[in-house]
mmCIF file of C-alpha atoms and ligand atoms in Angstrom:
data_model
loop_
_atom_site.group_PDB
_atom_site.id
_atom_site.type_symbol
_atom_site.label_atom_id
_atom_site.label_comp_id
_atom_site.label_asym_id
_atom_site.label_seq_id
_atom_site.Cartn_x
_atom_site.Cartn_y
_atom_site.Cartn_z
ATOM 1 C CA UNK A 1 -25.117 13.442 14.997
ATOM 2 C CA UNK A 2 -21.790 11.274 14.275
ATOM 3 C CA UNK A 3 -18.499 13.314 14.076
ATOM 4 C CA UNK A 4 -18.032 11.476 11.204
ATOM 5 C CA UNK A 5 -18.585 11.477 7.831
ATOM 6 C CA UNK A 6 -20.272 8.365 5.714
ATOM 7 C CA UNK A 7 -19.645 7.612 2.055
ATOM 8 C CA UNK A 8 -21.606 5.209 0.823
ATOM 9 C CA UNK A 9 -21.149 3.425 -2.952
ATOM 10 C CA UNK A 10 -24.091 1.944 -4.439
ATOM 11 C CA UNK A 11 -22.364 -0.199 -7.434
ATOM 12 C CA UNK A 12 -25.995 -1.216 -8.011
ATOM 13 C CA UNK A 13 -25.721 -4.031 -11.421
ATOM 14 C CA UNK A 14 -22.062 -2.823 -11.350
ATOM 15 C CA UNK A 15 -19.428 -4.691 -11.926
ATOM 16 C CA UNK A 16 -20.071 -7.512 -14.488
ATOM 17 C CA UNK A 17 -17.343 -9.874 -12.982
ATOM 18 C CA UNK A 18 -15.908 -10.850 -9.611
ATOM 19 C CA UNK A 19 -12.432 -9.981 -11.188
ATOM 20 C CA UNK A 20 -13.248 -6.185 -11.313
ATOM 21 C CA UNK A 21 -15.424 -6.713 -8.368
ATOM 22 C CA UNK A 22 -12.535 -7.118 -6.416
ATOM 23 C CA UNK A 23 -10.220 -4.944 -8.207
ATOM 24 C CA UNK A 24 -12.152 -2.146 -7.494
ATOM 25 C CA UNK A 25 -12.932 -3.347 -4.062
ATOM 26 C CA UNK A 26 -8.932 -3.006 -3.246
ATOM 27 C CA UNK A 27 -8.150 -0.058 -4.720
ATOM 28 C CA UNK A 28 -11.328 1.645 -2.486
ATOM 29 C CA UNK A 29 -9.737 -0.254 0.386
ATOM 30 C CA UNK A 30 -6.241 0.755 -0.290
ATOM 31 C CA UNK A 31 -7.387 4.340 -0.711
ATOM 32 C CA UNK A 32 -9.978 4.848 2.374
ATOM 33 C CA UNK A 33 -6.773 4.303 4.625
ATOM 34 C CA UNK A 34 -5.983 8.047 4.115
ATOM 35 C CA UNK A 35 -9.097 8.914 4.870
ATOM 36 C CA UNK A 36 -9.037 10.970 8.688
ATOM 37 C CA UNK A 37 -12.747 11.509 9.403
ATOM 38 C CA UNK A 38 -14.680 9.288 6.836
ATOM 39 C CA UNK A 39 -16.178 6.183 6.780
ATOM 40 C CA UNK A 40 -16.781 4.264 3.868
ATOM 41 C CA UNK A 41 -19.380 1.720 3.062
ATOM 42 C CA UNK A 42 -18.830 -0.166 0.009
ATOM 43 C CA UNK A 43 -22.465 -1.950 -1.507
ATOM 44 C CA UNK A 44 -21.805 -4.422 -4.151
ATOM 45 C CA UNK A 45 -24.172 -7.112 -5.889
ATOM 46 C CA UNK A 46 -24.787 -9.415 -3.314
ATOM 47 C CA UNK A 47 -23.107 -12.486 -5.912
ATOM 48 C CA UNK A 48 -19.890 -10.456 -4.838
ATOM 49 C CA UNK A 49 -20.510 -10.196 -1.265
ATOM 50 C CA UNK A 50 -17.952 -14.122 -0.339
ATOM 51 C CA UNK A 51 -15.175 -12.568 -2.357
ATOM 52 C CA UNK A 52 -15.501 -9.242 -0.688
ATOM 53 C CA UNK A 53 -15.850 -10.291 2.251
ATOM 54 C CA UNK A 54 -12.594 -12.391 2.191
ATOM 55 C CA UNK A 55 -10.511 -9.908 1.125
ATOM 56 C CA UNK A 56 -11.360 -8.243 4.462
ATOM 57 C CA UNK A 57 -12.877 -5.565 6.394
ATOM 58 C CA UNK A 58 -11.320 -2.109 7.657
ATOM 59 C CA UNK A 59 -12.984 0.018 10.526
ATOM 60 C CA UNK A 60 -12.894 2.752 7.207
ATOM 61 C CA UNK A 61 -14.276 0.371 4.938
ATOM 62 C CA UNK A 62 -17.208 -1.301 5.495
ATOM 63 C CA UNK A 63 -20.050 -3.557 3.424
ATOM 64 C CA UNK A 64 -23.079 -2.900 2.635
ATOM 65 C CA UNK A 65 -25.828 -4.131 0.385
ATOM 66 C CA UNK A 66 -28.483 -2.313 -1.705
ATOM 67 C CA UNK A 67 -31.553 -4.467 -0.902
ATOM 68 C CA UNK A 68 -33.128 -7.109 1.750
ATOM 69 C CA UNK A 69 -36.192 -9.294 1.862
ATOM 70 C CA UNK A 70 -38.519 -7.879 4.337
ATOM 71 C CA UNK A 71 -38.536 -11.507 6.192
ATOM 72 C CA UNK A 72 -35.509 -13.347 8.035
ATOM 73 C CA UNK A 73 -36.392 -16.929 5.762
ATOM 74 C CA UNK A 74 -39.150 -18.615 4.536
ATOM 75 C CA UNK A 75 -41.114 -19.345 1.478
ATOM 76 C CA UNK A 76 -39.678 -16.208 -0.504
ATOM 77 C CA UNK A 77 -39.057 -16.776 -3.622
ATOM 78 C CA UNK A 78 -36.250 -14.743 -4.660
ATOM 79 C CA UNK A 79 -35.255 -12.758 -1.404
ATOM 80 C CA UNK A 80 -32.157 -12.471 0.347
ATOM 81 C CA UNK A 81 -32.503 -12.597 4.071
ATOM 82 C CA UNK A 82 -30.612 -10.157 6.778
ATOM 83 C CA UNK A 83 -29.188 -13.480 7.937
ATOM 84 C CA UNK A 84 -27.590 -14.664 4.767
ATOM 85 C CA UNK A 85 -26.120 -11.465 4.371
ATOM 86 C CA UNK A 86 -24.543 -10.894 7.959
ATOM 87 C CA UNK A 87 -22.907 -13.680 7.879
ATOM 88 C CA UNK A 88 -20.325 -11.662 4.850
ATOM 89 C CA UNK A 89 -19.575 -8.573 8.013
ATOM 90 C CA UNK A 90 -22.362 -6.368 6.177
ATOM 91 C CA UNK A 91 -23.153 -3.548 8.507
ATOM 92 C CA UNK A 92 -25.298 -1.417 6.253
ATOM 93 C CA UNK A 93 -28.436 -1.967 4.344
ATOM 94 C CA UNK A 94 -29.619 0.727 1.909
ATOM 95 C CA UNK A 95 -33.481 0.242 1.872
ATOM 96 C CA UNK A 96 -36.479 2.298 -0.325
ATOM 97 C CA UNK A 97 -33.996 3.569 -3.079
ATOM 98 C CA UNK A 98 -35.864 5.462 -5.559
ATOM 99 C CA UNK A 99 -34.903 2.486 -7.949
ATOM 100 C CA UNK A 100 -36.815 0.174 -6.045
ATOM 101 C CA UNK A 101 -39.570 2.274 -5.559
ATOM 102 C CA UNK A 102 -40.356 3.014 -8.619
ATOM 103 C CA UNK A 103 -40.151 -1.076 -9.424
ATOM 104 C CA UNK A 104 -43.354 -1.129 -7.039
ATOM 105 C CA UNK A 105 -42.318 -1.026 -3.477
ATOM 106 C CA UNK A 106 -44.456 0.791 -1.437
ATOM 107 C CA UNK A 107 -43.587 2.794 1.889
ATOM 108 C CA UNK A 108 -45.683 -0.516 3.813
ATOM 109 C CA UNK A 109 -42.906 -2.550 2.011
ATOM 110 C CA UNK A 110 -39.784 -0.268 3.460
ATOM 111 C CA UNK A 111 -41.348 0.027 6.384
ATOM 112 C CA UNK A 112 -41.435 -3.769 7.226
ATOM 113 C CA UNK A 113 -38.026 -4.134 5.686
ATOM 114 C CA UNK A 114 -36.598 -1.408 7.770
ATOM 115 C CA UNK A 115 -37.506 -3.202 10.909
ATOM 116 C CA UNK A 116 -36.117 -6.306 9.580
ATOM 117 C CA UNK A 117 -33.131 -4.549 9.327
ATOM 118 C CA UNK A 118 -32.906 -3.064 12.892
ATOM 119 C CA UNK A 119 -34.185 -6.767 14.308
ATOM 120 C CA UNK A 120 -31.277 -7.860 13.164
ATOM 121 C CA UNK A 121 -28.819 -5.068 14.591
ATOM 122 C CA UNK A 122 -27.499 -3.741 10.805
ATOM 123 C CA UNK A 123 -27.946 -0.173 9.765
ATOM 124 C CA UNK A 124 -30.622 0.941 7.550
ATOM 125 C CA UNK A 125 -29.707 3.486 5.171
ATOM 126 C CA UNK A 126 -33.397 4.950 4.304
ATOM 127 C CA UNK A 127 -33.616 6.898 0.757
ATOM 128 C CA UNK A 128 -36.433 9.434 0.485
ATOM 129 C CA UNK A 129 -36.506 12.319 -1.342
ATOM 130 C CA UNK A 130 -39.063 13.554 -3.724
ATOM 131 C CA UNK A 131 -39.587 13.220 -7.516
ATOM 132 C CA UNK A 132 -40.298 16.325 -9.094
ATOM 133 C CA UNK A 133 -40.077 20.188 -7.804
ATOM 134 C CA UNK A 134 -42.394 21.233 -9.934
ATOM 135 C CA UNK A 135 -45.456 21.923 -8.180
ATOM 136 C CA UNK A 136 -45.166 24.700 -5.381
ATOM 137 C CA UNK A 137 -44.098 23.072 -2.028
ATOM 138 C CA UNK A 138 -45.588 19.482 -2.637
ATOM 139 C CA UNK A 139 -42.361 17.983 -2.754
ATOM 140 C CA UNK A 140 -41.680 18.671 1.039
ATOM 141 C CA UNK A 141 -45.218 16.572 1.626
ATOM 142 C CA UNK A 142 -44.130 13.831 -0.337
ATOM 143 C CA UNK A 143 -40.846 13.485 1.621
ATOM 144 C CA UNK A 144 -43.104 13.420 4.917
ATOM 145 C CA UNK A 145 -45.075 10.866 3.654
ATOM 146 C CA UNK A 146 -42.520 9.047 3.346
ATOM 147 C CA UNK A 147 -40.884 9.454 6.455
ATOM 148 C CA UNK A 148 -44.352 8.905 8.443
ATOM 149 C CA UNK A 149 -45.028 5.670 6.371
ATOM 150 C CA UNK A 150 -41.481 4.312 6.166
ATOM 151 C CA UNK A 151 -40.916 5.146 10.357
ATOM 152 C CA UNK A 152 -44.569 3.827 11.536
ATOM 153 C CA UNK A 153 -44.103 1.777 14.895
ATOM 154 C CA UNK A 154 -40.344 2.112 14.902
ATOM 155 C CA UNK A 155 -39.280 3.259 18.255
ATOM 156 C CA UNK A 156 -37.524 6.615 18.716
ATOM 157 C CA UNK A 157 -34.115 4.362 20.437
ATOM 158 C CA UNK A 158 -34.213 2.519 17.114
ATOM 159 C CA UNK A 159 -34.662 5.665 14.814
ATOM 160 C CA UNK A 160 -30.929 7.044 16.334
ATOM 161 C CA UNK A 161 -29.711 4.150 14.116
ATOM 162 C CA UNK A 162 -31.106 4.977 10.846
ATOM 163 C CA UNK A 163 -29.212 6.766 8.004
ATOM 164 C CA UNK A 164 -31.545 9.088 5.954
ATOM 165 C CA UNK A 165 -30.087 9.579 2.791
ATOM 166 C CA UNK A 166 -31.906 12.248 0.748
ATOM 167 C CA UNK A 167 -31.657 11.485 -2.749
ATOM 168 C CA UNK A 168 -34.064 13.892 -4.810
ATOM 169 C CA UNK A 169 -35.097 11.392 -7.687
ATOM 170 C CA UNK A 170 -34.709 13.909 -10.669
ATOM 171 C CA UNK A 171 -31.077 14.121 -9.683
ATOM 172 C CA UNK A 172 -30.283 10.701 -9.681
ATOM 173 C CA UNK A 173 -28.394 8.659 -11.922
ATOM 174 C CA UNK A 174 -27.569 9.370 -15.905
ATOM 175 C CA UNK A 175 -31.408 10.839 -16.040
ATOM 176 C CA UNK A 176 -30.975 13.339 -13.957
ATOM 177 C CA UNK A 177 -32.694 16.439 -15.266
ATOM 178 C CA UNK A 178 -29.658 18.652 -13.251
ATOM 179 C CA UNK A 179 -27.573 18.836 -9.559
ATOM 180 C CA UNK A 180 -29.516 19.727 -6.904
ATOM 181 C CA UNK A 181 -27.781 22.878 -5.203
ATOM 182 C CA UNK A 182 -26.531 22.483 -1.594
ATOM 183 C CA UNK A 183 -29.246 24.624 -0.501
ATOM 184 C CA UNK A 184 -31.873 22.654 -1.603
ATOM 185 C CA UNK A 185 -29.912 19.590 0.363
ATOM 186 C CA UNK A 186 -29.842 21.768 3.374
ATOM 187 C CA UNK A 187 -33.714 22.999 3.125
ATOM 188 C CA UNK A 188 -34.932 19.155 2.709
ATOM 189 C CA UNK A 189 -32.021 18.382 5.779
ATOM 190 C CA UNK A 190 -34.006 20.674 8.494
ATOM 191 C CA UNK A 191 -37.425 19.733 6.953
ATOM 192 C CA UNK A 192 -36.176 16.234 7.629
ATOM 193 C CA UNK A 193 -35.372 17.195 11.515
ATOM 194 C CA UNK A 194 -38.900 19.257 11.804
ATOM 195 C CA UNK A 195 -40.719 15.591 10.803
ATOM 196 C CA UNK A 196 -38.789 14.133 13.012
ATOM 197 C CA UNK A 197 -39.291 16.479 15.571
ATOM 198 C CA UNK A 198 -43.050 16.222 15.504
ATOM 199 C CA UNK A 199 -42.806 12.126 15.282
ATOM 200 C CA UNK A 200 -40.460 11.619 17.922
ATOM 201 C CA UNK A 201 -38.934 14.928 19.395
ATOM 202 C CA UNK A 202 -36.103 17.498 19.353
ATOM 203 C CA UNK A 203 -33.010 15.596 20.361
ATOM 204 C CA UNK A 204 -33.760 12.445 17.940
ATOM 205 C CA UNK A 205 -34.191 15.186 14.973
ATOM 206 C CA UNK A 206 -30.727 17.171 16.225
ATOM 207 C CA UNK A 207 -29.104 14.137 16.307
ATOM 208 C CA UNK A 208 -29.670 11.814 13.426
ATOM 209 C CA UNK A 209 -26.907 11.244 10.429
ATOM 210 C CA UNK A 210 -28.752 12.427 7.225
ATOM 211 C CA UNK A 211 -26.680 11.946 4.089
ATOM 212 C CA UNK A 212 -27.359 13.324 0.518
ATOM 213 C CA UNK A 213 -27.191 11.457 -2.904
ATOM 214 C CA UNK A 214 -27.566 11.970 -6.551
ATOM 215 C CA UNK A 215 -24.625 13.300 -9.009
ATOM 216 C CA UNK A 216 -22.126 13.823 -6.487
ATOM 217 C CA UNK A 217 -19.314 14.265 -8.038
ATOM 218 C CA UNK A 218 -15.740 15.433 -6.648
ATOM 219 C CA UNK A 219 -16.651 18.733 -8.047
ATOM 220 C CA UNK A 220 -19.501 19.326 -5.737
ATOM 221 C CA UNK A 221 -19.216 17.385 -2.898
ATOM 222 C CA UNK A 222 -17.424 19.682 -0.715
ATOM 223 C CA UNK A 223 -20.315 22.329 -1.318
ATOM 224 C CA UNK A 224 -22.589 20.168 -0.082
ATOM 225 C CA UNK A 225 -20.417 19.186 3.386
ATOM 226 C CA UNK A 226 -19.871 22.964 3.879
ATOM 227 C CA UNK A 227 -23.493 24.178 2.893
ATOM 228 C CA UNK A 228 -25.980 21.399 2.127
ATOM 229 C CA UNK A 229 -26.538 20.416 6.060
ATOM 230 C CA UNK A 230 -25.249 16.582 5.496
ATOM 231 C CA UNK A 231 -22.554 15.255 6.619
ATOM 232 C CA UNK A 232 -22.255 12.321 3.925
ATOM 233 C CA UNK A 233 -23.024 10.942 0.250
ATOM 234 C CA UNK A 234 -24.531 7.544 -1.112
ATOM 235 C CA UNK A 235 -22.684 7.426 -4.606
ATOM 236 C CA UNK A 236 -23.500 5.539 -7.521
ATOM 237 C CA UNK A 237 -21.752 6.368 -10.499
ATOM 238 C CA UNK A 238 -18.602 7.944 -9.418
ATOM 239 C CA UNK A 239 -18.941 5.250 -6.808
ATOM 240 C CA UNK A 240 -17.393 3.367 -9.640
ATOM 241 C CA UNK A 241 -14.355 5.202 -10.078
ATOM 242 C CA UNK A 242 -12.224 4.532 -6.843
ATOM 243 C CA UNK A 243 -9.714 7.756 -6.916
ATOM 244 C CA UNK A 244 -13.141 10.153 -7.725
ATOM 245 C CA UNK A 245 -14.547 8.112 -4.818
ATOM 246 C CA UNK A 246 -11.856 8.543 -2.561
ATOM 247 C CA UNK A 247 -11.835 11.925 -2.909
ATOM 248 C CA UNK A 248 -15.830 12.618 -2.650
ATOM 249 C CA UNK A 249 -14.878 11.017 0.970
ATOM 250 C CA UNK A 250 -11.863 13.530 1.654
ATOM 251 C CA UNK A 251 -14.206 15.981 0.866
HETATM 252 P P1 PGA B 301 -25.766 8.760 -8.898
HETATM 253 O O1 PGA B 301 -26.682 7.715 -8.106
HETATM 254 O O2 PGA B 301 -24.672 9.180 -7.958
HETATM 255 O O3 PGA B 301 -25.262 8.004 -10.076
HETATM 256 O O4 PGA B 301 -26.660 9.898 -9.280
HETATM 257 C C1 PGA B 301 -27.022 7.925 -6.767
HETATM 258 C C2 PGA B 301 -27.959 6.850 -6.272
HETATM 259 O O5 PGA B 301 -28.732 6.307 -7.062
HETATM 260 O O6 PGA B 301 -27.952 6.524 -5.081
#
């Protein structure tokens, strides 16, 4: 597992203009130079990605983006490639957000897109996490579902690469029926390792990065660093606010 911590912002349809694109985009850059042990990775609307881009890249503040086409070209109506998209520095790729899946993509989907991703040497940035807790333990085999159908003929050199973010769905976004606690983050973090540990084996699940999202706030995150068994956050709303950003990543 990385020493360091990774805070990723998922503007997802956010900003509505390059102007504040960018404005926000210096004042997170500005800001992540305090940072000591953080990383932060910074995924706008791919329309913003040029202007971005040109305003430059810090080893503390990365880009990322919050989708990819599943195929490097072709007859895809629609798609952005991995290609397109390196081409801007993008390092990270967030891939099988909750958003998207419940749009229609299916784990087959994430799974080809994930290997896209690693083809082309960026960082996927998996989301799984379950969307209800309602009946008994059924939400741990929905997360291994996931995991088995999202990892399927992935290699266990490649998985070391991989970012699982675990986002439990009914604590995302303005929705969100409530927080999840930090023990529920660090319950679903060693499930995560035991999956991995039967798929591949021990030292793949010790070492992997596994992040946690949904409502993090500057509140809570430290709880979640100190008790939640992550050592990082993908952020959307208070992704939006850079000072309430910058300090969920000094958390
Ligand atoms: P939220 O979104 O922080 O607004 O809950 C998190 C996400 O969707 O990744």
């Amino acid at each position: 597992m990385s020493s360091k911590n990774i805070i990723i912002a998922n503007w997802k349809s956010n900003p509505n203009s390059e102007e504040k694109a960018t404005k926000l985009f210096r004042s997170v850059k500005s800001l992540s130079k305090t940072l000591k042990n953080s990383t932060v990775i910074i995924c706008p609307p791919v329309v913003f990605l040029k202007a971005l881009a040109s305003i430059g890249i810090l080893t503390k503040c990365k880009l990322g983006i919050q989708d990819i086409s599943a195929y490097d070209g072709g007859a895809h109506t629609g798609e952005i490639s991995v290609s397109m998209v390196k081409a801007f520095g993008v390092s990270h790729v967030i891939v099988g957000h909750s958003e998207r899946r419940a749009s229609g993509e299916t784990n087959i989907v994430i799974n080809e897109k994930i290997k896209t991703i690693l083809e082309a040497g960026l960082i996927p940035v998996l989301c799984i996490g379950e969307r209800e807790r309602e009946h008994g333990m059924w939400y741990l085999h929905e997360v291994k579902k996931q995991l088995e159908e999202n990892l399927r003929g992935i290699n266990k050199n490649k998985i070391k690469k991989i970012i699982f973010a675990y986002e439990p769905v009914w604590a995302i976004g303005a929705r969100a029926t409530r927080v999840a606690t930090p023990e529920e983050s660090l319950e679903m973090s060693i499930y995560i390792r035991k999956v991995l540990s039967d798929l591949y084996d021990t030292n793949i699940a010790k070492t992997v990065s596994i992040i946690y999202g949904g409502s993090v706030d500057e509140r809570n995150a430290s709880s979640f660093i100190e008790h939640g068994g992550v050592h990082g956050f993908l952020v959307g709303r208070a992704s939006l606010d850079p000072k309430q950003f910058i300090t969920i990543a000094q958390a």
